[in-house]
mmCIF file of C-alpha atoms and ligand atoms in Angstrom:
data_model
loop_
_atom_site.group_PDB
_atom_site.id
_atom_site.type_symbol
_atom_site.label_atom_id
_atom_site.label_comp_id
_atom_site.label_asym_id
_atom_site.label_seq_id
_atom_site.Cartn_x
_atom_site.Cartn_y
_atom_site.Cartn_z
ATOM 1 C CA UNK A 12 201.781 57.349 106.168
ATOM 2 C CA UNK A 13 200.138 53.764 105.879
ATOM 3 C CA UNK A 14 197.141 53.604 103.280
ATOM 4 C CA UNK A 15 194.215 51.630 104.333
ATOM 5 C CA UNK A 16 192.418 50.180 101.241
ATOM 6 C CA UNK A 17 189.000 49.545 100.952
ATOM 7 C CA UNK A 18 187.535 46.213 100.219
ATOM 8 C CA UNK A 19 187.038 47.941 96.214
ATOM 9 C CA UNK A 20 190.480 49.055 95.868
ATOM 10 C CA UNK A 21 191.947 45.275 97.089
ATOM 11 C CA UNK A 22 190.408 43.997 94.812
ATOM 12 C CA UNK A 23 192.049 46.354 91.757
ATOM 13 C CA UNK A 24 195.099 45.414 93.546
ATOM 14 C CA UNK A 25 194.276 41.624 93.598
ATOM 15 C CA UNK A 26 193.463 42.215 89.560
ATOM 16 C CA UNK A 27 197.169 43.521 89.813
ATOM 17 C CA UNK A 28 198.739 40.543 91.511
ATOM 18 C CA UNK A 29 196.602 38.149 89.154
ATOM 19 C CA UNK A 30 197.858 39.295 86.246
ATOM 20 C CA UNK A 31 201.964 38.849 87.667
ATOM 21 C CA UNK A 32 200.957 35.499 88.504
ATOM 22 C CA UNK A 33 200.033 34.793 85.593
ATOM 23 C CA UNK A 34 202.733 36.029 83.605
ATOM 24 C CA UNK A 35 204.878 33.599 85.973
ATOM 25 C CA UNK A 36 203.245 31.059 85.567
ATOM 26 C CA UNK A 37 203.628 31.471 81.878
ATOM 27 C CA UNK A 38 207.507 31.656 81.906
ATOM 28 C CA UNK A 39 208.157 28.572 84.612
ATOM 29 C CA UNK A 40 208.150 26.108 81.253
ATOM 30 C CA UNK A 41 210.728 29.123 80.011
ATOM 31 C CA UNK A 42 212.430 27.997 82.926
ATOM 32 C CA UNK A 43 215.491 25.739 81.207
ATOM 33 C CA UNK A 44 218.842 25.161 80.456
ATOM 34 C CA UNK A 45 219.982 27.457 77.398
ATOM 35 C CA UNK A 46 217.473 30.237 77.731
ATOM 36 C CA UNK A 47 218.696 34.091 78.511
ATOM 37 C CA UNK A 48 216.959 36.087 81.270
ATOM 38 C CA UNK A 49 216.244 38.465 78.444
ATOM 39 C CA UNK A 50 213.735 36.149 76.700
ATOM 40 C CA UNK A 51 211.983 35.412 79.726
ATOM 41 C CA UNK A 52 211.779 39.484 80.151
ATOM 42 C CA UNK A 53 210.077 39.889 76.548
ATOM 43 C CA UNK A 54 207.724 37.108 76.888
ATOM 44 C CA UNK A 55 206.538 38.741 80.491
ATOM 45 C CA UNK A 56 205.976 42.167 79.248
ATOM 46 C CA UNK A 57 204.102 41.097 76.251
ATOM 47 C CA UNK A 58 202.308 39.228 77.980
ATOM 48 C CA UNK A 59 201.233 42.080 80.373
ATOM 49 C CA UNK A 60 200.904 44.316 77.664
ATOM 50 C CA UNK A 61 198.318 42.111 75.891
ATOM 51 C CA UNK A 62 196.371 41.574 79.143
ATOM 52 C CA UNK A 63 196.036 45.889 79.749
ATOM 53 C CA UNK A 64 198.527 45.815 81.989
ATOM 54 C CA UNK A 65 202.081 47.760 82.300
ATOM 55 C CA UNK A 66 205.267 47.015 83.862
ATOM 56 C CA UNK A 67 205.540 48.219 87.327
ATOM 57 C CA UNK A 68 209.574 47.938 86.668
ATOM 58 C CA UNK A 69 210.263 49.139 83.568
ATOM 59 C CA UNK A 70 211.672 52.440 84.626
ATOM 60 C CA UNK A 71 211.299 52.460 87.882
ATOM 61 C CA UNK A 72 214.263 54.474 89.378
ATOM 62 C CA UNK A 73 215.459 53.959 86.010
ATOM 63 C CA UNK A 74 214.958 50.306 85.877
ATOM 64 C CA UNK A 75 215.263 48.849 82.680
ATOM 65 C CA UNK A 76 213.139 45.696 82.815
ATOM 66 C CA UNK A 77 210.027 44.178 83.496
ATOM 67 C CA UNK A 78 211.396 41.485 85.379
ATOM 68 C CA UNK A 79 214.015 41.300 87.880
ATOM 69 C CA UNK A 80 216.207 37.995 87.378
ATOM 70 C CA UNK A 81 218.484 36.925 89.879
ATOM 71 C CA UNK A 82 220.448 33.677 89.467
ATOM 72 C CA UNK A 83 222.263 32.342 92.652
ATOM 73 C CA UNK A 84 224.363 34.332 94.412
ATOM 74 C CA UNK A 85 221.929 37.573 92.905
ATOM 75 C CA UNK A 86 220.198 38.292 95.506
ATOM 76 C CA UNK A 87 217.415 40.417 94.099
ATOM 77 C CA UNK A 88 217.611 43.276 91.308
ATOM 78 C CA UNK A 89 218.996 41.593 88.448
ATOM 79 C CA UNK A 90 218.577 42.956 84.983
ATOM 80 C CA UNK A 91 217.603 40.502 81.987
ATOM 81 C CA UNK A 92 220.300 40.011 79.917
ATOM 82 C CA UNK A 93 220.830 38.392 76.292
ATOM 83 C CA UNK A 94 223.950 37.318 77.476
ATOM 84 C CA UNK A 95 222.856 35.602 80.527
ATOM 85 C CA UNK A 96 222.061 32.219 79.647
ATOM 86 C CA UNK A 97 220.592 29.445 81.881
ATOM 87 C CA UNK A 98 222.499 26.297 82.895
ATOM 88 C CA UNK A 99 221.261 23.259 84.569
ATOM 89 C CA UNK A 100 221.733 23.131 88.572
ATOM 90 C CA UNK A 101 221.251 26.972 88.632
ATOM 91 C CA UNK A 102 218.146 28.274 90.406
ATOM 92 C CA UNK A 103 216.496 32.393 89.436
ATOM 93 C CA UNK A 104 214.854 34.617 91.298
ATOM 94 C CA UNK A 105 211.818 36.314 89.114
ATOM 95 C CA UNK A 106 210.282 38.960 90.736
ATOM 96 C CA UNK A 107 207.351 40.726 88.453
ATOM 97 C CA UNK A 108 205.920 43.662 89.174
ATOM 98 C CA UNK A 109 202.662 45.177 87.245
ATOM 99 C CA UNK A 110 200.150 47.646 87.464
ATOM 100 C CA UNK A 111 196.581 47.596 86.835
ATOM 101 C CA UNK A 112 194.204 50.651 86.006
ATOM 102 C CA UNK A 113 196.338 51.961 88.172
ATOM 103 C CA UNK A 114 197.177 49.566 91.143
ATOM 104 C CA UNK A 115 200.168 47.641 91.521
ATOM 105 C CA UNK A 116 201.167 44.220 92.034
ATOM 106 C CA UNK A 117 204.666 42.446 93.156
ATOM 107 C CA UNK A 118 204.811 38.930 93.298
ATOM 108 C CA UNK A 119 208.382 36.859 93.053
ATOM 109 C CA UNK A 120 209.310 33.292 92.489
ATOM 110 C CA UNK A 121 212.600 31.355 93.213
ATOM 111 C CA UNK A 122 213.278 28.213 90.243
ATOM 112 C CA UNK A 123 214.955 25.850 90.116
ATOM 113 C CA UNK A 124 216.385 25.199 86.753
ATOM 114 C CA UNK A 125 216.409 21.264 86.070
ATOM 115 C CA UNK A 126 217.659 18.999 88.852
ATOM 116 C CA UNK A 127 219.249 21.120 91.633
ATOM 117 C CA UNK A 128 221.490 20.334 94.567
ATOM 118 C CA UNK A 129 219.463 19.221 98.048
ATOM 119 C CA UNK A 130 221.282 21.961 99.631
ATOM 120 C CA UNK A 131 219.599 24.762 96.864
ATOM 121 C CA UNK A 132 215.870 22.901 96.770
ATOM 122 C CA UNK A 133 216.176 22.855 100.854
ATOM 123 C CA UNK A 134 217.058 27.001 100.380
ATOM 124 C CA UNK A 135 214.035 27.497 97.691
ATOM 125 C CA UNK A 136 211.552 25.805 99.954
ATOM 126 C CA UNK A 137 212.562 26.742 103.410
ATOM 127 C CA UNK A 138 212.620 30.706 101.680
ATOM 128 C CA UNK A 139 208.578 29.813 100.753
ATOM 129 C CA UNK A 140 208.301 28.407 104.031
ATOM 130 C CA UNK A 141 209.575 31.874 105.560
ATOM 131 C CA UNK A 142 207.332 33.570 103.612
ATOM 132 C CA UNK A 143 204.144 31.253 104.362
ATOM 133 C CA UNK A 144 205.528 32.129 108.016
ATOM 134 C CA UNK A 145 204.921 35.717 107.730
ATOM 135 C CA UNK A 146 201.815 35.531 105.960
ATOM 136 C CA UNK A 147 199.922 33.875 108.958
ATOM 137 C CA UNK A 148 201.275 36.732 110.978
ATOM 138 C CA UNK A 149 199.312 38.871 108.857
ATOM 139 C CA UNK A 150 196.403 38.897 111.273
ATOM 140 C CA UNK A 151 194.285 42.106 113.056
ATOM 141 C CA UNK A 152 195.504 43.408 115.881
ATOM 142 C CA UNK A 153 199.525 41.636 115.386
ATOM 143 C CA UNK A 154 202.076 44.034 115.312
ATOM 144 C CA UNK A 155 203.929 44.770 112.212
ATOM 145 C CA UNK A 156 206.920 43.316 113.317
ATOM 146 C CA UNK A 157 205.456 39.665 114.463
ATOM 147 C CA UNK A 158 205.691 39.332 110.531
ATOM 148 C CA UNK A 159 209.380 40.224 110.558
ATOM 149 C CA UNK A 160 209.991 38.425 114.139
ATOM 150 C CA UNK A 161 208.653 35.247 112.782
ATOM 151 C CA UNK A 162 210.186 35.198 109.109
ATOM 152 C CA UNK A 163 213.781 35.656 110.848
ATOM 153 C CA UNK A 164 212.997 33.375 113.744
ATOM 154 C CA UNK A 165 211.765 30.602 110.861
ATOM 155 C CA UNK A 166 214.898 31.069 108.780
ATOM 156 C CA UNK A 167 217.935 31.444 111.183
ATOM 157 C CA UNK A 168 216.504 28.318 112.895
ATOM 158 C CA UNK A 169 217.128 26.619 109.683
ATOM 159 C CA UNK A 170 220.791 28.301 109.525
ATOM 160 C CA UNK A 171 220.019 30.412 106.648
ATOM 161 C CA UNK A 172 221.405 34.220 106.701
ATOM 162 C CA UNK A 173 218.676 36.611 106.687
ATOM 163 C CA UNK A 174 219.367 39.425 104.434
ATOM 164 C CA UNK A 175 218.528 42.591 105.951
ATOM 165 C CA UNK A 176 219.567 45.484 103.503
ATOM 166 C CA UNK A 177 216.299 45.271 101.514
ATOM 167 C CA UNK A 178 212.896 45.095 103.102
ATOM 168 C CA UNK A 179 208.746 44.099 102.196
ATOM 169 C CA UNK A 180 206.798 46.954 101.668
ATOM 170 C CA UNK A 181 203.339 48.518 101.532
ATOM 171 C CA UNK A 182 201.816 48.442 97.736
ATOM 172 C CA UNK A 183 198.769 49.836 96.172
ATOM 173 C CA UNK A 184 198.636 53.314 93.852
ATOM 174 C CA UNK A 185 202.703 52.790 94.501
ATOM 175 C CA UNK A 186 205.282 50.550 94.231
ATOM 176 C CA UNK A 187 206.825 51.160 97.409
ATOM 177 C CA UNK A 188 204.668 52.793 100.152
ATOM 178 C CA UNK A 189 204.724 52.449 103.943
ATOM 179 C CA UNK A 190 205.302 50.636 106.160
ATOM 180 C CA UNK A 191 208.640 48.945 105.225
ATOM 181 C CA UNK A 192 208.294 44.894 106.293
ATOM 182 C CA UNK A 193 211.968 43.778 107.315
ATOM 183 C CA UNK A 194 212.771 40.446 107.245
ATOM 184 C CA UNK A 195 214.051 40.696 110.845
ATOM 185 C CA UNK A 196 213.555 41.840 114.301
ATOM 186 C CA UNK A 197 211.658 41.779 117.832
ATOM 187 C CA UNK A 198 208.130 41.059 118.071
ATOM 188 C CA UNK A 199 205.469 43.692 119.331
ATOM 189 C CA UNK A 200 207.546 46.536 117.598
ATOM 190 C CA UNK A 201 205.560 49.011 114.852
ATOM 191 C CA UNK A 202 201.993 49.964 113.831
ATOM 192 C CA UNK A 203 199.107 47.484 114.880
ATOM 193 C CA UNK A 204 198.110 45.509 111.848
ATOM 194 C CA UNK A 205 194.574 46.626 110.436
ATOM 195 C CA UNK A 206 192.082 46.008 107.889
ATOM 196 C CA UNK A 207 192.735 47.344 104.717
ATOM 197 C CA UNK A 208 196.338 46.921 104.948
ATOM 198 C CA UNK A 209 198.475 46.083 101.622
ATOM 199 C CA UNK A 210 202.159 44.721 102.210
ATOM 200 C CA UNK A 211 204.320 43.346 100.016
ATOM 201 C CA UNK A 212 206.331 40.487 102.583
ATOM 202 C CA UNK A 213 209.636 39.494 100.262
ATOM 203 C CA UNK A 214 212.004 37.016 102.658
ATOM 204 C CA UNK A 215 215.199 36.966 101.149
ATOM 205 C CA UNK A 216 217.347 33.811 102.622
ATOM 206 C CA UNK A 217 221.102 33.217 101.989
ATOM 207 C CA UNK A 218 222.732 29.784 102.301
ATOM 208 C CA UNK A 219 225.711 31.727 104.037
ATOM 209 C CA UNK A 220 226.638 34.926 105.166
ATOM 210 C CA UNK A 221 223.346 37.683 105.585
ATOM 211 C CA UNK A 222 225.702 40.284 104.173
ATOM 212 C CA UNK A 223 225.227 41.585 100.659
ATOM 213 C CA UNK A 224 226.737 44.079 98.310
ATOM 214 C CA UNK A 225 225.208 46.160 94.605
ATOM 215 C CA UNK A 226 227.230 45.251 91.604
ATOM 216 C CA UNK A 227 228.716 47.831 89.491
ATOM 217 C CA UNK A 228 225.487 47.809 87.529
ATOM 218 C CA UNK A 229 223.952 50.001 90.488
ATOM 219 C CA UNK A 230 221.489 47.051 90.527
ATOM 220 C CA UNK A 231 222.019 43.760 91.422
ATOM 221 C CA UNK A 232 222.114 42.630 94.984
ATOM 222 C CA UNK A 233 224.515 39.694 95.358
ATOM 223 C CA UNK A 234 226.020 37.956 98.590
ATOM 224 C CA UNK A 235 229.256 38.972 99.912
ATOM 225 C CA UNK A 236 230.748 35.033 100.223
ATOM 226 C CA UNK A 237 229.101 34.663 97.048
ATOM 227 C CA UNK A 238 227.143 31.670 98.177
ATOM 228 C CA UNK A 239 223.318 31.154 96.423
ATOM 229 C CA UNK A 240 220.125 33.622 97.585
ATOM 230 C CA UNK A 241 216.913 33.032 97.523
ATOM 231 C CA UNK A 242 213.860 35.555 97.191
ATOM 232 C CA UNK A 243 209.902 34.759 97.454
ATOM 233 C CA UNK A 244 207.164 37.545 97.213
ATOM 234 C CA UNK A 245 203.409 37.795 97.976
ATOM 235 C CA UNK A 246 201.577 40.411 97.580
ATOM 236 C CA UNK A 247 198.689 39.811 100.934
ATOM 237 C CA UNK A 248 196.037 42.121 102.748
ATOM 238 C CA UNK A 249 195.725 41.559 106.607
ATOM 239 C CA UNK A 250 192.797 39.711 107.653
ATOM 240 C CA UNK A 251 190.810 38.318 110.502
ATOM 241 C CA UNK A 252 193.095 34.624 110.127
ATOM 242 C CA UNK A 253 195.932 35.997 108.611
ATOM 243 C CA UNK A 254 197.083 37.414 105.499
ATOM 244 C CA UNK A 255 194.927 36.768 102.264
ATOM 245 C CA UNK A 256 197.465 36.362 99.218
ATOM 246 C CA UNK A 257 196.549 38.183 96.459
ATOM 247 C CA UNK A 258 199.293 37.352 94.078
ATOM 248 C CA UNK A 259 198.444 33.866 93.941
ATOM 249 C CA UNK A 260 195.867 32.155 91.322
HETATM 250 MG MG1 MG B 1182 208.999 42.252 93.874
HETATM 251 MG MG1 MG B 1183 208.472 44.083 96.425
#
């Protein structure tokens, strides 16, 4: 069942999605050569912590961070590590997830960490492209899957592998809620886009193959040729002109 929000509960989620962008925003100087993915996880819950907020993560499904960090062929799901330390020419995935007297907010970012190949700063902004794509989809009266249509249609014209195993989703007094936003598909499929819809819209682009497998971890998503993955997140409500973003500041 699809929640609609009212115009008061968007803006607890908004609150939400503030609060993860900041706490990104805070860790991209974090984002260098010699740091671990764990660091970057303690300085983000702190952070929310000190702001009134709590990890939407930590301990979901038995999650056991507040970030997710996923460095290039990681597609998504990655778990900090002290071990994991950053090199130059790398890029990370940090999706952040918080909630808010009670609503939620998901928001990710792909980095680059110092100077990058073309071939990985093409990936990072053609994935934000995808996702800027999608958003303008968001509109009343679109179908659900013009968002997916158009993300796919955006990347795969650009040669990028669309990864299909994990999807966008609603968000609001959940995490996850319905409808689930794939990255892919026809136009004109699924429920009529309305007011007061929440959706999480997460493209996830690979430079090769779509395909992707979960590490023995049980967590992290990484591609199947092993080539680099890129993730971007907004957190939007469906509007007259398209989505709104709420997740950014
Ligand atoms: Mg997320
Ligand atoms: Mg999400």
């Amino acid at each position: 069942m699809i929640t609609y929000r009212s115009p008061r509960e968007i803006e607890r989620i908004r609150e939400s999605c503030q609060l993860v962008a900041e706490t990104l925003q805070r860790l991209q100087p974090m984002i260098e050569p010699g740091r671990t993915t764990h660091e970057l996880d303690r300085t983000a819950e702190a952070f929310i912590r000190k702001q009134g907020g709590l990890s939407a993560f930590k301990g979901y499904r038995g999650f056991p961070a507040t970030l997710c960090t996923s460095i290039n062929s990681e597609v998504v799901h990655g778990i900090p590590s002290k071990k994991r330390k950053l090199k130059e020419g790398d890029i990370i995935g940090v999706d952040c997830g918080a909630i808010v007297d009670g609503y939620y907010g998901d928001h990710a970012i792909t980095f680059p960490v110092g100077p990058i190949d073309q071939d990985l700063q093409s990936l990072i902004e053609d994935t934000r492209g995808a996702l800027n794509a999608g958003i303008t989809q968001a509109r009343i009266g679109n179908y659900l899957s013009d968002i997916s249509h158009t993300i796919q249609t955006f990347a795969e014209q650009r040669g990028y592998g669309v990864v299909k195993d994990f999807v966008g989703h609603g968000i609001g007094t959940e995490l996850h809620e319905e409808p689930q936003v794939p990255n892919f598909g026809p136009p004109r499929r699924g429920p009529r886009l309305r007011e007061g819809m929440v959706l999480a819209l997460e493209p996830m682009l690979n430079l090769g193959t779509c395909d992707v497998h979960i590490l023995k971890d049980n967590w992290t998503v990484i591609t199947d040729d092993g080539k680099p993955s890129a993730h971007f997140e907004h957190t939007i409500t469906v509007a007259e002109g398209g989505g709104i973003i709420l997740s950014q500041l």
